[in-house]
PDB file of C-alpha atoms in Angstrom:
ATOM      1  CA  UNK A   1      26.854 -11.938 -90.122  1.00 73.00           C
ATOM      2  CA  UNK A   2      25.306 -15.383 -90.365  1.00 85.00           C
ATOM      3  CA  UNK A   3      21.850 -13.975 -90.984  1.00 92.00           C
ATOM      4  CA  UNK A   4      22.615 -12.710 -94.497  1.00 92.00           C
ATOM      5  CA  UNK A   5      23.522 -16.121 -95.965  1.00 92.00           C
ATOM      6  CA  UNK A   6      20.523 -17.730 -94.248  1.00 94.00           C
ATOM      7  CA  UNK A   7      18.285 -15.002 -95.625  1.00 93.00           C
ATOM      8  CA  UNK A   8      19.750 -15.477 -99.118  1.00 92.00           C
ATOM      9  CA  UNK A   9      19.199 -19.238 -98.927  1.00 94.00           C
ATOM     10  CA  UNK A  10      15.578 -18.739 -97.857  1.00 95.00           C
ATOM     11  CA  UNK A  11      15.037 -16.230-100.675  1.00 92.00           C
ATOM     12  CA  UNK A  12      16.604 -18.651-103.153  1.00 92.00           C
ATOM     13  CA  UNK A  13      14.211 -21.360-102.007  1.00 95.00           C
ATOM     14  CA  UNK A  14      11.304 -18.974-102.563  1.00 94.00           C
ATOM     15  CA  UNK A  15      10.515 -18.810 -98.847  1.00 95.00           C
ATOM     16  CA  UNK A  16      10.174 -15.032 -98.573  1.00 94.00           C
ATOM     17  CA  UNK A  17       8.390 -15.178 -95.188  1.00 97.00           C
ATOM     18  CA  UNK A  18      11.320 -17.083 -93.668  1.00 96.00           C
ATOM     19  CA  UNK A  19      13.799 -14.662 -95.247  1.00 94.00           C
ATOM     20  CA  UNK A  20      11.865 -11.743 -93.789  1.00 94.00           C
ATOM     21  CA  UNK A  21      11.862 -13.348 -90.322  1.00 96.00           C
ATOM     22  CA  UNK A  22      15.621 -13.907 -90.490  1.00 96.00           C
ATOM     23  CA  UNK A  23      16.268 -10.312 -91.515  1.00 95.00           C
ATOM     24  CA  UNK A  24      13.930  -8.945 -88.828  1.00 96.00           C
ATOM     25  CA  UNK A  25      15.534 -11.107 -86.155  1.00 96.00           C
ATOM     26  CA  UNK A  26      19.005 -10.021 -87.239  1.00 96.00           C
ATOM     27  CA  UNK A  27      17.980  -6.372 -87.135  1.00 96.00           C
ATOM     28  CA  UNK A  28      16.379  -6.778 -83.705  1.00 96.00           C
ATOM     29  CA  UNK A  29      19.470  -8.515 -82.328  1.00 96.00           C
ATOM     30  CA  UNK A  30      21.705  -5.759 -83.706  1.00 95.00           C
ATOM     31  CA  UNK A  31      19.575  -3.117 -81.999  1.00 96.00           C
ATOM     32  CA  UNK A  32      19.470  -4.977 -78.678  1.00 96.00           C
ATOM     33  CA  UNK A  33      23.177  -5.790 -78.586  1.00 95.00           C
ATOM     34  CA  UNK A  34      24.120  -2.333 -79.897  1.00 94.00           C
ATOM     35  CA  UNK A  35      22.109  -0.610 -77.181  1.00 95.00           C
ATOM     36  CA  UNK A  36      23.464  -2.996 -74.550  1.00 95.00           C
ATOM     37  CA  UNK A  37      27.043  -2.441 -75.666  1.00 95.00           C
ATOM     38  CA  UNK A  38      26.495   1.304 -75.643  1.00 95.00           C
ATOM     39  CA  UNK A  39      25.115   1.269 -72.088  1.00 95.00           C
ATOM     40  CA  UNK A  40      27.765  -1.080 -70.683  1.00 96.00           C
ATOM     41  CA  UNK A  41      30.561   0.854 -72.397  1.00 96.00           C
ATOM     42  CA  UNK A  42      29.251   4.136 -71.018  1.00 95.00           C
ATOM     43  CA  UNK A  43      29.056   2.736 -67.483  1.00 96.00           C
ATOM     44  CA  UNK A  44      32.545   1.224 -67.641  1.00 97.00           C
ATOM     45  CA  UNK A  45      34.164   3.793 -69.965  1.00 96.00           C
ATOM     46  CA  UNK A  46      36.949   4.790 -67.582  1.00 94.00           C
ATOM     47  CA  UNK A  47      38.032   1.229 -66.688  1.00 95.00           C
ATOM     48  CA  UNK A  48      37.835   0.152 -70.337  1.00 95.00           C
ATOM     49  CA  UNK A  49      40.087   3.007 -71.416  1.00 96.00           C
ATOM     50  CA  UNK A  50      42.534   2.254 -68.608  1.00 95.00           C
ATOM     51  CA  UNK A  51      42.597  -1.407 -69.653  1.00 96.00           C
ATOM     52  CA  UNK A  52      43.356  -0.320 -73.226  1.00 94.00           C
ATOM     53  CA  UNK A  53      46.334   1.679 -71.998  1.00 95.00           C
ATOM     54  CA  UNK A  54      45.038   5.223 -71.619  1.00 94.00           C
ATOM     55  CA  UNK A  55      46.910   7.140 -68.946  1.00 94.00           C
ATOM     56  CA  UNK A  56      45.333   9.729 -66.652  1.00 93.00           C
ATOM     57  CA  UNK A  57      46.886  12.447 -68.828  1.00 95.00           C
ATOM     58  CA  UNK A  58      45.065  11.023 -71.858  1.00 94.00           C
ATOM     59  CA  UNK A  59      41.661  10.658 -70.155  1.00 94.00           C
ATOM     60  CA  UNK A  60      40.523  14.251 -70.886  1.00 93.00           C
ATOM     61  CA  UNK A  61      40.882  13.384 -74.585  1.00 93.00           C
ATOM     62  CA  UNK A  62      39.906   9.725 -74.743  1.00 95.00           C
ATOM     63  CA  UNK A  63      36.834   9.831 -72.501  1.00 95.00           C
ATOM     64  CA  UNK A  64      34.930  12.540 -74.441  1.00 95.00           C
ATOM     65  CA  UNK A  65      35.902  10.887 -77.747  1.00 95.00           C
ATOM     66  CA  UNK A  66      34.610   7.519 -76.555  1.00 95.00           C
ATOM     67  CA  UNK A  67      31.383   8.974 -75.177  1.00 95.00           C
ATOM     68  CA  UNK A  68      30.569  10.786 -78.414  1.00 95.00           C
ATOM     69  CA  UNK A  69      31.386   7.683 -80.461  1.00 95.00           C
ATOM     70  CA  UNK A  70      29.120   5.612 -78.219  1.00 95.00           C
ATOM     71  CA  UNK A  71      26.198   7.846 -79.232  1.00 93.00           C
ATOM     72  CA  UNK A  72      26.669   6.617 -82.798  1.00 92.00           C
ATOM     73  CA  UNK A  73      27.275   3.002 -81.799  1.00 91.00           C
ATOM     74  CA  UNK A  74      23.733   1.825 -82.410  1.00 92.00           C
ATOM     75  CA  UNK A  75      23.491   3.239 -85.928  1.00 91.00           C
ATOM     76  CA  UNK A  76      27.000   1.983 -86.727  1.00 91.00           C
ATOM     77  CA  UNK A  77      26.188  -1.555 -85.623  1.00 92.00           C
ATOM     78  CA  UNK A  78      22.913  -1.622 -87.538  1.00 92.00           C
ATOM     79  CA  UNK A  79      24.539  -0.236 -90.691  1.00 90.00           C
ATOM     80  CA  UNK A  80      27.474  -2.638 -90.489  1.00 90.00           C
ATOM     81  CA  UNK A  81      25.305  -5.624 -89.607  1.00 92.00           C
ATOM     82  CA  UNK A  82      22.718  -5.021 -92.326  1.00 92.00           C
ATOM     83  CA  UNK A  83      25.269  -4.364 -95.076  1.00 92.00           C
ATOM     84  CA  UNK A  84      25.650  -8.097 -95.886  1.00 92.00           C
ATOM     85  CA  UNK A  85      21.873  -8.290 -96.402  1.00 92.00           C
ATOM     86  CA  UNK A  86      22.099  -5.565 -99.033  1.00 90.00           C
ATOM     87  CA  UNK A  87      24.917  -7.408-100.785  1.00 87.00           C
ATOM     88  CA  UNK A  88      23.112 -10.757-100.524  1.00 84.00           C
ATOM     89  CA  UNK A  89      20.074  -9.281-102.270  1.00 83.00           C
ATOM     90  CA  UNK A  90      22.192  -8.422-105.296  1.00 85.00           C
ATOM     91  CA  UNK A  91      23.170  -4.833-104.536  1.00 88.00           C
ATOM     92  CA  UNK A  92      26.880  -4.964-103.627  1.00 88.00           C
ATOM     93  CA  UNK A  93      27.542  -1.575-105.238  1.00 92.00           C
ATOM     94  CA  UNK A  94      25.026   0.072-102.905  1.00 90.00           C
ATOM     95  CA  UNK A  95      26.864  -1.324 -99.890  1.00 85.00           C
ATOM     96  CA  UNK A  96      30.227  -0.283-101.270  1.00 89.00           C
ATOM     97  CA  UNK A  97      28.958   3.244-101.985  1.00 92.00           C
ATOM     98  CA  UNK A  98      27.526   3.573 -98.475  1.00 88.00           C
ATOM     99  CA  UNK A  99      30.901   2.682 -96.966  1.00 88.00           C
ATOM    100  CA  UNK A 100      32.754   4.986 -99.360  1.00 92.00           C
ATOM    101  CA  UNK A 101      30.442   7.927 -98.601  1.00 93.00           C
ATOM    102  CA  UNK A 102      30.981   7.421 -94.875  1.00 90.00           C
ATOM    103  CA  UNK A 103      34.757   7.264 -95.232  1.00 92.00           C
ATOM    104  CA  UNK A 104      34.977  10.322 -97.500  1.00 95.00           C
ATOM    105  CA  UNK A 105      32.633  12.363 -95.304  1.00 95.00           C
ATOM    106  CA  UNK A 106      34.746  11.521 -92.251  1.00 94.00           C
ATOM    107  CA  UNK A 107      37.901  12.614 -94.064  1.00 95.00           C
ATOM    108  CA  UNK A 108      36.272  15.903 -95.095  1.00 96.00           C
ATOM    109  CA  UNK A 109      34.517  16.621 -91.796  1.00 97.00           C
ATOM    110  CA  UNK A 110      37.514  15.909 -89.517  1.00 96.00           C
ATOM    111  CA  UNK A 111      39.519  19.040 -90.398  1.00 96.00           C
ATOM    112  CA  UNK A 112      36.349  21.123 -90.604  1.00 97.00           C
ATOM    113  CA  UNK A 113      35.159  20.184 -87.117  1.00 97.00           C
ATOM    114  CA  UNK A 114      38.620  20.102 -85.515  1.00 96.00           C
ATOM    115  CA  UNK A 115      40.242  23.219 -86.953  1.00 96.00           C
ATOM    116  CA  UNK A 116      37.564  25.438 -88.493  1.00 96.00           C
ATOM    117  CA  UNK A 117      34.972  25.019 -85.738  1.00 97.00           C
ATOM    118  CA  UNK A 118      37.670  24.524 -83.065  1.00 96.00           C
ATOM    119  CA  UNK A 119      36.005  21.466 -81.545  1.00 96.00           C
ATOM    120  CA  UNK A 120      39.263  19.571 -81.056  1.00 94.00           C
ATOM    121  CA  UNK A 121      39.035  15.895 -80.234  1.00 92.00           C
ATOM    122  CA  UNK A 122      35.262  16.153 -79.809  1.00 95.00           C
ATOM    123  CA  UNK A 123      35.081  17.360 -83.425  1.00 96.00           C
ATOM    124  CA  UNK A 124      36.933  14.254 -84.576  1.00 95.00           C
ATOM    125  CA  UNK A 125      34.443  12.108 -82.680  1.00 95.00           C
ATOM    126  CA  UNK A 126      31.452  13.959 -84.137  1.00 96.00           C
ATOM    127  CA  UNK A 127      32.899  13.546 -87.649  1.00 95.00           C
ATOM    128  CA  UNK A 128      33.312   9.837 -87.008  1.00 93.00           C
ATOM    129  CA  UNK A 129      29.724   9.468 -85.833  1.00 93.00           C
ATOM    130  CA  UNK A 130      28.348  11.513 -88.748  1.00 90.00           C
TER     131      UNK A 130
END
């Protein structure tokens, strides 16, 4: 989150090379940490869910949901982390529309995947990732 203001300051000073480096570094860090979080969460999925209060009866529902959501973790982190850069460059409406489209599509896809396609909890996870 700190990269966007630094990038905006560099752009304001006319130092476009520095702004580009800041944005590239931020993107790279998002990818590295997103992939790392995805791998660690997959390895320790069961203990993490237990720590968060999931009982053994809930595991058949929570574990597949988590695993599907982890597949979209990298794109989610990049999209969320780069959104302030879009706003800082003077396009806040673009960022707002991207978030709104994601929220509306999730609302529409949830019942479709869960009930129409019969995917159950996995359908909810797929809708969330989409």
